[in-house]
Amino acid sequence: DGDGDGDGDGDGDGDGDGDGDGDGDGDESTITPSTGTVYLGGNSFGCRVAVELITNHQAELPPCVSTDRVICFGYPLFGPNEAKPGSGTDRVHPLRKLPREVLVTFVSGERDEFLRRDYQTTMGLPTGIAALQEVCQSMAAATNVIAVEGGKHNCLSVGTKRQQVADCQVLRAVEEHIGWVWDGGGGGGGGGG
């Protein structure tokens, strides 16, 4: 075959399938980007990753990725071991760095344990969804906050009795978030609601 690997296919990888990847399965294919738009979002830590991508890595994202909106399911304002103010990673600062032209939809369980800490109550600070709404008011980005009835941190799973209601709330939030793109509308001022 002239490529020196002795398999007779001419690709030089020695596996005999002719695709050049060396795995012998012959399934090399070309990935073609879709003509659609990819919207960023995440659940818990994934929210933080999506915010980081929009804030600090927009130029590195492919053109099909929308950087003007992000949907966050269960954004964790506090870490699991954060018992006192300032004892964990600052999870609010990255949100405040989001540009004004970004729309952020937060979908969180109304009982999300990562939106509340005991010290908030003793210090007279808002807890839960109210804490998230207060953060939203300090952000430049446009925001929308959806509280999932009966939901905890995993707002996508609330238990059998309330699951259908929660599913409807989550689907409605996603439809509205994406719908603002389809109908040409969008955002609003910074501040939660």
Coordinates of N, CA and C in Angstrom, one line a residue:
D1 N 0.8 -1.2 0.0 CA 0.0 0.0 0.0 C 0.9 1.3 0.0
G2 N 2.1 1.2 0.2 CA 3.0 2.3 0.1 C 3.1 3.2 1.3
D3 N 2.3 3.0 2.4 CA 2.3 3.9 3.5 C 3.1 3.3 4.7
G4 N 3.6 2.1 4.5 CA 4.6 1.5 5.5 C 3.9 0.8 6.7
D5 N 2.6 0.8 6.7 CA 2.0 0.1 7.9 C 1.6 -1.3 7.6
G6 N 1.7 -1.7 6.4 CA 1.5 -3.1 6.0 C 0.0 -3.6 6.0
D7 N -1.0 -2.7 6.1 CA -2.3 -3.2 6.2 C -3.1 -3.1 4.8
G8 N -2.4 -2.5 3.9 CA -3.0 -2.4 2.5 C -4.0 -1.4 2.2
D9 N -4.3 -0.5 3.1 CA -5.3 0.5 2.9 C -4.8 1.9 2.5
G10 N -3.5 2.1 2.7 CA -2.9 3.4 2.2 C -3.1 4.6 3.2
D11 N -3.7 4.4 4.4 CA -3.9 5.5 5.3 C -2.8 5.7 6.3
G12 N -1.9 4.7 6.5 CA -0.8 4.8 7.4 C -1.1 4.6 8.9
D13 N -2.3 4.1 9.2 CA -2.6 3.9 10.6 C -2.5 2.5 11.1
G14 N -2.4 1.5 10.1 CA -2.2 0.1 10.4 C -3.4 -0.6 10.8
D15 N -4.6 -0.1 10.7 CA -5.8 -0.8 11.1 C -6.6 -1.4 9.9
G16 N -6.3 -1.0 8.7 CA -6.9 -1.7 7.6 C -8.2 -1.1 7.1
D17 N -8.8 -0.1 7.8 CA -10.1 0.4 7.5 C -10.1 1.6 6.6
G18 N -8.9 2.2 6.4 CA -8.8 3.3 5.4 C -9.3 4.7 5.9
D19 N -9.7 4.8 7.2 CA -10.1 6.1 7.7 C -9.1 6.9 8.4
G20 N -7.9 6.3 8.7 CA -6.8 7.1 9.2 C -6.9 7.3 10.7
D21 N -7.8 6.7 11.5 CA -7.9 7.0 12.9 C -7.3 5.9 13.8
G22 N -6.9 4.8 13.2 CA -6.3 3.7 13.9 C -7.2 2.8 14.7
D23 N -8.5 3.0 14.7 CA -9.3 2.2 15.5 C -10.0 1.0 14.8
G24 N -9.8 0.9 13.5 CA -10.3 -0.2 12.8 C -11.8 -0.3 12.5
D25 N -12.5 0.7 12.9 CA -14.0 0.6 12.8 C -14.5 1.2 11.5
G26 N -13.7 2.0 10.8 CA -14.1 2.5 9.5 C -15.3 3.5 9.5
D27 N -15.5 4.1 10.7 CA -16.7 5.0 10.8 C -16.4 6.5 10.9
E28 N -15.2 6.9 10.3 CA -14.9 8.3 10.3 C -16.0 9.1 9.6
S29 N -16.5 10.1 10.3 CA -17.5 10.9 9.6 C -17.2 12.4 9.9
T30 N -17.8 13.2 9.1 CA -17.6 14.7 9.3 C -18.7 15.2 10.1
I31 N -18.4 16.0 11.1 CA -19.5 16.6 11.9 C -19.8 18.0 11.2
T32 N -21.0 18.1 10.8 CA -21.5 19.4 10.2 C -22.3 20.1 11.2
P33 N -21.9 21.4 11.5 CA -22.7 22.2 12.4 C -24.2 22.4 11.9
S34 N -25.1 22.4 12.8 CA -26.5 22.6 12.5 C -26.7 24.1 12.2
T35 N -27.7 24.4 11.5 CA -28.0 25.8 11.2 C -28.8 26.5 12.3
G36 N -29.1 25.7 13.4 CA -29.8 26.2 14.5 C -28.9 26.9 15.5
T37 N -29.5 27.4 16.6 CA -28.7 28.1 17.6 C -28.6 27.3 18.8
V38 N -27.5 27.3 19.5 CA -27.2 26.6 20.7 C -27.3 27.6 21.8
Y39 N -28.2 27.3 22.8 CA -28.4 28.2 24.0 C -27.6 27.5 25.1
L40 N -26.9 28.4 25.9 CA -26.2 27.9 27.1 C -27.1 27.8 28.3
G41 N -26.9 26.8 29.1 CA -27.6 26.6 30.3 C -26.9 25.5 31.1
G42 N -27.4 25.4 32.3 CA -26.8 24.4 33.2 C -27.6 24.1 34.4
N43 N -27.3 23.1 35.1 CA -27.9 22.8 36.4 C -26.8 22.8 37.5
S44 N -27.1 23.6 38.5 CA -26.1 23.7 39.6 C -24.8 24.2 39.2
F45 N -23.7 23.3 39.3 CA -22.4 23.8 38.9 C -22.4 24.1 37.4
G46 N -23.2 23.4 36.6 CA -23.3 23.7 35.2 C -23.7 25.2 34.9
C47 N -24.5 25.8 35.8 CA -24.9 27.2 35.7 C -23.6 28.0 35.8
R48 N -22.8 27.7 36.7 CA -21.6 28.5 36.9 C -20.7 28.4 35.7
V49 N -20.6 27.2 35.1 CA -19.8 27.0 33.9 C -20.4 27.9 32.8
A50 N -21.7 27.8 32.6 CA -22.3 28.6 31.5 C -22.1 30.1 31.7
V51 N -22.2 30.6 32.9 CA -21.9 32.0 33.2 C -20.5 32.4 32.9
E52 N -19.6 31.5 33.3 CA -18.1 31.7 33.0 C -17.9 31.8 31.5
L53 N -18.5 30.9 30.7 CA -18.3 30.9 29.3 C -18.8 32.2 28.7
I54 N -19.9 32.7 29.1 CA -20.4 34.0 28.5 C -19.6 35.2 29.0
T55 N -19.2 35.1 30.2 CA -18.4 36.3 30.8 C -17.0 36.3 30.3
N56 N -16.3 35.2 30.2 CA -14.9 35.3 30.0 C -14.4 34.5 28.7
H57 N -15.3 33.8 28.0 CA -14.8 33.0 26.9 C -15.7 33.2 25.6
Q58 N -16.4 34.3 25.5 CA -17.3 34.4 24.3 C -16.6 34.3 23.0
A59 N -15.4 34.9 22.9 CA -14.7 34.9 21.6 C -14.3 33.5 21.2
E60 N -14.2 32.5 22.2 CA -13.8 31.2 21.9 C -14.9 30.3 21.5
L61 N -16.2 30.7 21.6 CA -17.3 29.9 21.3 C -17.6 29.9 19.8
P62 N -18.1 28.8 19.3 CA -18.5 28.8 17.9 C -19.6 29.8 17.6
P63 N -19.8 30.3 16.4 CA -20.8 31.3 16.1 C -22.2 30.8 16.3
C64 N -22.5 29.5 16.3 CA -23.8 29.0 16.5 C -24.3 29.1 18.0
V65 N -23.4 29.4 18.9 CA -23.7 29.5 20.3 C -24.2 30.9 20.6
S66 N -25.4 31.0 21.1 CA -25.9 32.3 21.6 C -25.3 32.7 22.9
T67 N -24.7 33.9 22.9 CA -24.1 34.4 24.1 C -24.9 35.6 24.7
D68 N -26.2 35.7 24.2 CA -27.0 36.8 24.7 C -28.1 36.3 25.7
R69 N -28.0 35.0 26.1 CA -28.9 34.4 27.1 C -28.4 33.2 27.7
V70 N -28.8 32.9 28.9 CA -28.4 31.7 29.6 C -29.5 31.3 30.5
I71 N -29.7 30.0 30.6 CA -30.8 29.5 31.6 C -30.1 28.7 32.7
C72 N -30.4 29.0 33.9 CA -29.7 28.4 35.1 C -30.8 27.7 35.9
F73 N -30.6 26.4 36.0 CA -31.5 25.6 36.8 C -30.7 25.3 38.1
G74 N -31.3 25.9 39.2 CA -30.6 25.7 40.5 C -29.3 26.3 40.7
Y75 N -29.2 27.6 40.3 CA -27.9 28.3 40.5 C -27.6 28.3 42.0
P76 N -26.4 27.8 42.4 CA -26.0 27.7 43.8 C -25.4 29.0 44.3
L77 N -26.1 29.8 45.1 CA -25.5 31.0 45.6 C -24.5 30.7 46.7
F78 N -24.6 29.5 47.3 CA -23.7 29.1 48.4 C -23.2 27.7 48.2
G79 N -22.0 27.4 48.6 CA -21.5 26.1 48.5 C -22.0 25.2 49.6
P80 N -21.8 23.9 49.5 CA -22.4 22.9 50.5 C -21.8 23.1 51.9
N81 N -20.6 23.6 52.1 CA -20.0 23.7 53.4 C -19.9 25.2 53.9
E82 N -20.6 26.1 53.2 CA -20.4 27.5 53.6 C -21.3 27.8 54.8
A83 N -20.7 27.9 56.0 CA -21.5 28.0 57.2 C -21.5 29.5 57.7
K84 N -20.6 30.3 57.2 CA -20.6 31.7 57.6 C -20.3 32.6 56.4
P85 N -20.6 33.9 56.5 CA -20.4 34.8 55.4 C -18.9 34.8 55.0
G86 N -18.7 34.7 53.7 CA -17.3 34.8 53.2 C -16.5 33.5 53.3
S87 N -17.1 32.4 53.8 CA -16.3 31.2 54.0 C -16.3 30.3 52.7
G88 N -17.0 30.7 51.7 CA -16.9 29.9 50.4 C -16.5 30.7 49.2
T89 N -16.6 30.2 48.1 CA -16.3 30.8 46.8 C -17.4 31.9 46.5
D90 N -17.0 33.1 46.1 CA -18.0 34.1 45.7 C -18.7 33.7 44.4
R91 N -19.9 33.3 44.6 CA -20.7 32.9 43.4 C -21.6 34.0 42.9
V92 N -21.6 35.1 43.5 CA -22.4 36.3 43.0 C -21.6 37.1 42.0
H93 N -20.3 37.3 42.3 CA -19.5 38.2 41.5 C -19.5 37.8 40.0
P94 N -19.4 36.5 39.6 CA -19.5 36.2 38.2 C -20.9 36.6 37.6
L95 N -21.9 36.6 38.3 CA -23.2 37.0 37.8 C -23.2 38.5 37.6
R96 N -22.6 39.2 38.4 CA -22.5 40.7 38.3 C -21.7 41.1 37.1
K97 N -20.8 40.2 36.7 CA -19.9 40.5 35.5 C -20.6 40.3 34.2
L98 N -21.8 39.6 34.2 CA -22.4 39.3 32.9 C -22.8 40.7 32.3
P99 N -22.6 40.8 31.0 CA -22.9 42.0 30.3 C -24.4 42.3 30.3
R100 N -24.7 43.6 30.1 CA -26.1 44.1 30.1 C -27.0 43.4 29.1
E101 N -26.4 43.1 27.9 CA -27.2 42.5 26.8 C -27.6 41.1 27.0
V102 N -27.2 40.5 28.1 CA -27.5 39.0 28.4 C -28.8 38.9 29.2
L103 N -29.6 38.0 28.8 CA -30.8 37.6 29.5 C -30.5 36.3 30.3
V104 N -30.7 36.4 31.6 CA -30.5 35.2 32.5 C -31.8 34.8 33.0
T105 N -32.2 33.6 32.8 CA -33.4 33.0 33.4 C -33.0 32.0 34.5
F106 N -33.3 32.3 35.7 CA -33.1 31.4 36.8 C -34.3 30.6 37.1
V107 N -34.2 29.3 37.2 CA -35.2 28.4 37.5 C -34.8 27.6 38.8
S108 N -35.4 27.9 39.9 CA -34.9 27.4 41.2 C -36.1 26.9 42.0
G109 N -35.8 25.8 42.8 CA -36.8 25.3 43.7 C -37.0 26.3 44.8
E110 N -38.3 26.5 45.2 CA -38.6 27.5 46.3 C -38.0 27.1 47.6
R111 N -37.5 25.8 47.8 CA -36.9 25.4 49.0 C -35.4 25.0 48.7
D112 N -34.8 25.6 47.7 CA -33.4 25.3 47.4 C -32.5 25.6 48.5
E113 N -31.8 24.5 49.0 CA -30.9 24.7 50.1 C -29.6 25.4 49.8
F114 N -29.3 25.6 48.5 CA -28.1 26.4 48.1 C -28.4 27.8 47.9
L115 N -29.6 28.3 48.3 CA -30.0 29.7 48.3 C -30.2 30.2 49.7
R116 N -29.9 29.4 50.7 CA -30.1 29.8 52.1 C -29.1 29.3 53.0
R117 N -28.7 30.1 54.0 CA -27.8 29.7 55.1 C -28.4 30.2 56.4
D118 N -28.1 29.5 57.5 CA -28.7 29.9 58.8 C -28.3 31.4 59.1
Y119 N -27.1 31.8 58.8 CA -26.6 33.1 59.2 C -27.4 34.2 58.5
Q120 N -28.0 33.9 57.3 CA -28.8 34.9 56.6 C -29.9 35.4 57.5
T121 N -30.6 34.5 58.1 CA -31.8 34.8 59.0 C -31.3 35.7 60.2
T122 N -30.3 35.2 60.9 CA -29.8 35.9 62.0 C -29.2 37.3 61.7
M123 N -28.8 37.5 60.5 CA -28.3 38.8 60.0 C -29.4 39.6 59.4
G124 N -30.6 39.1 59.3 CA -31.7 39.9 58.7 C -31.6 39.9 57.2
L125 N -30.9 39.0 56.5 CA -30.7 38.9 55.1 C -31.8 38.1 54.5
P126 N -32.2 38.4 53.2 CA -33.2 37.5 52.6 C -32.6 36.1 52.3
T127 N -33.5 35.1 52.3 CA -33.1 33.7 52.0 C -33.9 33.2 50.9
G128 N -33.5 32.1 50.3 CA -34.2 31.4 49.3 C -34.3 32.2 48.0
I129 N -35.5 32.2 47.4 CA -35.8 32.9 46.2 C -35.6 34.4 46.4
A130 N -35.9 34.9 47.5 CA -35.7 36.3 47.8 C -34.3 36.7 47.7
A131 N -33.4 35.8 48.2 CA -31.9 36.1 48.1 C -31.5 36.1 46.7
L132 N -32.0 35.2 45.9 CA -31.7 35.2 44.4 C -32.2 36.5 43.7
Q133 N -33.4 36.9 44.1 CA -34.0 38.1 43.5 C -33.2 39.3 43.9
E134 N -32.6 39.3 45.1 CA -31.8 40.5 45.5 C -30.5 40.5 44.7
V135 N -29.9 39.4 44.4 CA -28.7 39.3 43.6 C -29.1 39.8 42.2
C136 N -30.2 39.4 41.7 CA -30.6 39.8 40.3 C -30.7 41.4 40.2
Q137 N -31.2 42.0 41.3 CA -31.3 43.5 41.3 C -29.9 44.1 41.2
S138 N -28.9 43.4 41.6 CA -27.5 44.0 41.5 C -26.8 43.7 40.2
M139 N -27.4 42.9 39.3 CA -26.8 42.5 38.1 C -27.1 43.5 37.0
A140 N -26.2 43.7 36.1 CA -26.4 44.5 34.9 C -27.3 43.8 33.9
A141 N -27.1 42.4 33.8 CA -27.9 41.6 32.9 C -29.4 41.6 33.2
A142 N -30.2 41.4 32.2 CA -31.6 41.3 32.4 C -31.9 39.9 33.0
T143 N -32.8 39.8 33.9 CA -33.0 38.6 34.6 C -34.5 38.2 34.7
N144 N -34.8 36.9 34.9 CA -36.1 36.4 35.1 C -35.9 35.3 36.2
V145 N -36.7 35.3 37.2 CA -36.6 34.2 38.2 C -37.9 33.4 38.3
I146 N -37.8 32.1 38.1 CA -38.9 31.2 38.2 C -38.7 30.4 39.5
A147 N -39.7 30.4 40.4 CA -39.6 29.6 41.6 C -40.5 28.3 41.4
V148 N -39.9 27.2 41.4 CA -40.6 25.9 41.2 C -41.2 25.5 42.5
E149 N -42.5 25.3 42.5 CA -43.2 24.9 43.7 C -42.8 23.6 44.3
G150 N -42.4 23.6 45.5 CA -42.0 22.3 46.2 C -40.6 21.9 45.9
G151 N -39.9 22.6 45.0 CA -38.6 22.2 44.6 C -37.5 22.5 45.6
K152 N -36.5 21.7 45.6 CA -35.3 21.9 46.4 C -34.2 22.3 45.3
H153 N -33.0 22.0 45.6 CA -31.9 22.4 44.7 C -32.1 21.7 43.4
N154 N -32.5 20.5 43.3 CA -32.8 19.8 42.1 C -34.2 20.2 41.7
C155 N -34.4 21.3 41.1 CA -35.7 21.8 40.9 C -36.5 21.0 39.8
L156 N -35.7 20.1 39.1 CA -36.4 19.3 38.1 C -37.0 18.1 38.6
S157 N -36.8 17.8 39.9 CA -37.4 16.7 40.6 C -38.0 17.1 41.9
V158 N -39.3 17.1 42.1 CA -39.9 17.6 43.3 C -40.7 16.5 44.0
G159 N -40.9 15.4 43.5 CA -41.7 14.3 44.1 C -42.9 14.1 43.3
T160 N -43.5 13.0 43.5 CA -44.6 12.5 42.6 C -45.9 13.4 42.7
K161 N -46.2 13.9 43.9 CA -47.4 14.7 44.0 C -47.4 16.0 43.3
R162 N -46.2 16.6 43.2 CA -46.1 17.9 42.6 C -45.3 17.9 41.3
Q163 N -44.9 16.8 40.9 CA -44.0 16.7 39.7 C -44.6 17.3 38.4
Q164 N -45.9 17.1 38.2 CA -46.5 17.6 37.0 C -46.6 19.1 37.0
V165 N -46.9 19.7 38.1 CA -46.9 21.2 38.3 C -45.5 21.7 38.0
A166 N -44.5 21.1 38.7 CA -43.1 21.5 38.5 C -42.7 21.4 37.1
D167 N -43.0 20.3 36.4 CA -42.6 20.1 35.0 C -43.2 21.2 34.1
C168 N -44.5 21.6 34.4 CA -45.1 22.7 33.6 C -44.4 24.0 33.9
Q169 N -44.0 24.3 35.1 CA -43.3 25.5 35.4 C -42.0 25.6 34.7
V170 N -41.2 24.5 34.7 CA -39.9 24.4 34.1 C -40.1 24.5 32.6
L171 N -41.0 23.8 32.0 CA -41.2 23.9 30.5 C -41.6 25.3 30.1
R172 N -42.5 25.9 30.9 CA -42.9 27.3 30.6 C -41.7 28.2 30.6
A173 N -40.9 28.1 31.6 CA -39.7 28.9 31.7 C -38.8 28.8 30.5
V174 N -38.6 27.5 30.1 CA -37.7 27.3 28.9 C -38.4 27.9 27.7
E175 N -39.7 27.6 27.5 CA -40.4 28.2 26.3 C -40.3 29.7 26.3
E176 N -40.5 30.4 27.4 CA -40.4 31.8 27.4 C -39.0 32.3 27.1
H177 N -38.0 31.6 27.7 CA -36.6 32.0 27.5 C -36.2 31.9 26.0
I178 N -36.6 30.8 25.4 CA -36.3 30.6 24.0 C -37.3 31.4 23.1
G179 N -38.5 31.5 23.6 CA -39.5 32.2 22.8 C -39.2 33.7 22.6
W180 N -38.5 34.3 23.5 CA -38.0 35.7 23.3 C -37.2 35.8 22.1
V181 N -36.4 34.7 21.8 CA -35.6 34.8 20.6 C -36.5 34.6 19.4
W182 N -37.4 33.7 19.4 CA -38.2 33.4 18.2 C -39.1 34.6 17.8
D183 N -39.7 35.3 18.8 CA -40.6 36.3 18.5 C -40.0 37.7 18.4
G184 N -38.6 37.8 18.5 CA -37.9 39.0 18.4 C -38.0 39.9 19.6
G185 N -38.6 39.5 20.7 CA -38.7 40.3 21.9 C -37.4 40.1 22.6
G186 N -37.4 40.3 23.9 CA -36.2 40.0 24.7 C -36.1 40.8 25.9
G187 N -35.6 40.2 26.9 CA -35.1 40.8 28.1 C -36.0 41.8 28.7
G188 N -35.4 42.8 29.3 CA -36.0 43.8 30.1 C -34.9 44.4 30.9
G189 N -35.1 45.2 31.8 CA -34.0 45.7 32.6 C -33.5 44.7 33.5
G190 N -32.3 45.1 34.1 CA -31.8 44.2 35.2 C -32.8 44.2 36.3
G191 N -32.7 43.1 37.1 CA -33.6 43.0 38.2 C -34.5 41.8 38.1
G192 N -34.7 41.1 39.1 CA -35.4 39.9 39.1 C -36.9 40.0 39.1
G193 N -37.6 39.0 38.8 CA -39.0 39.1 38.9 C -39.7 37.8 38.8

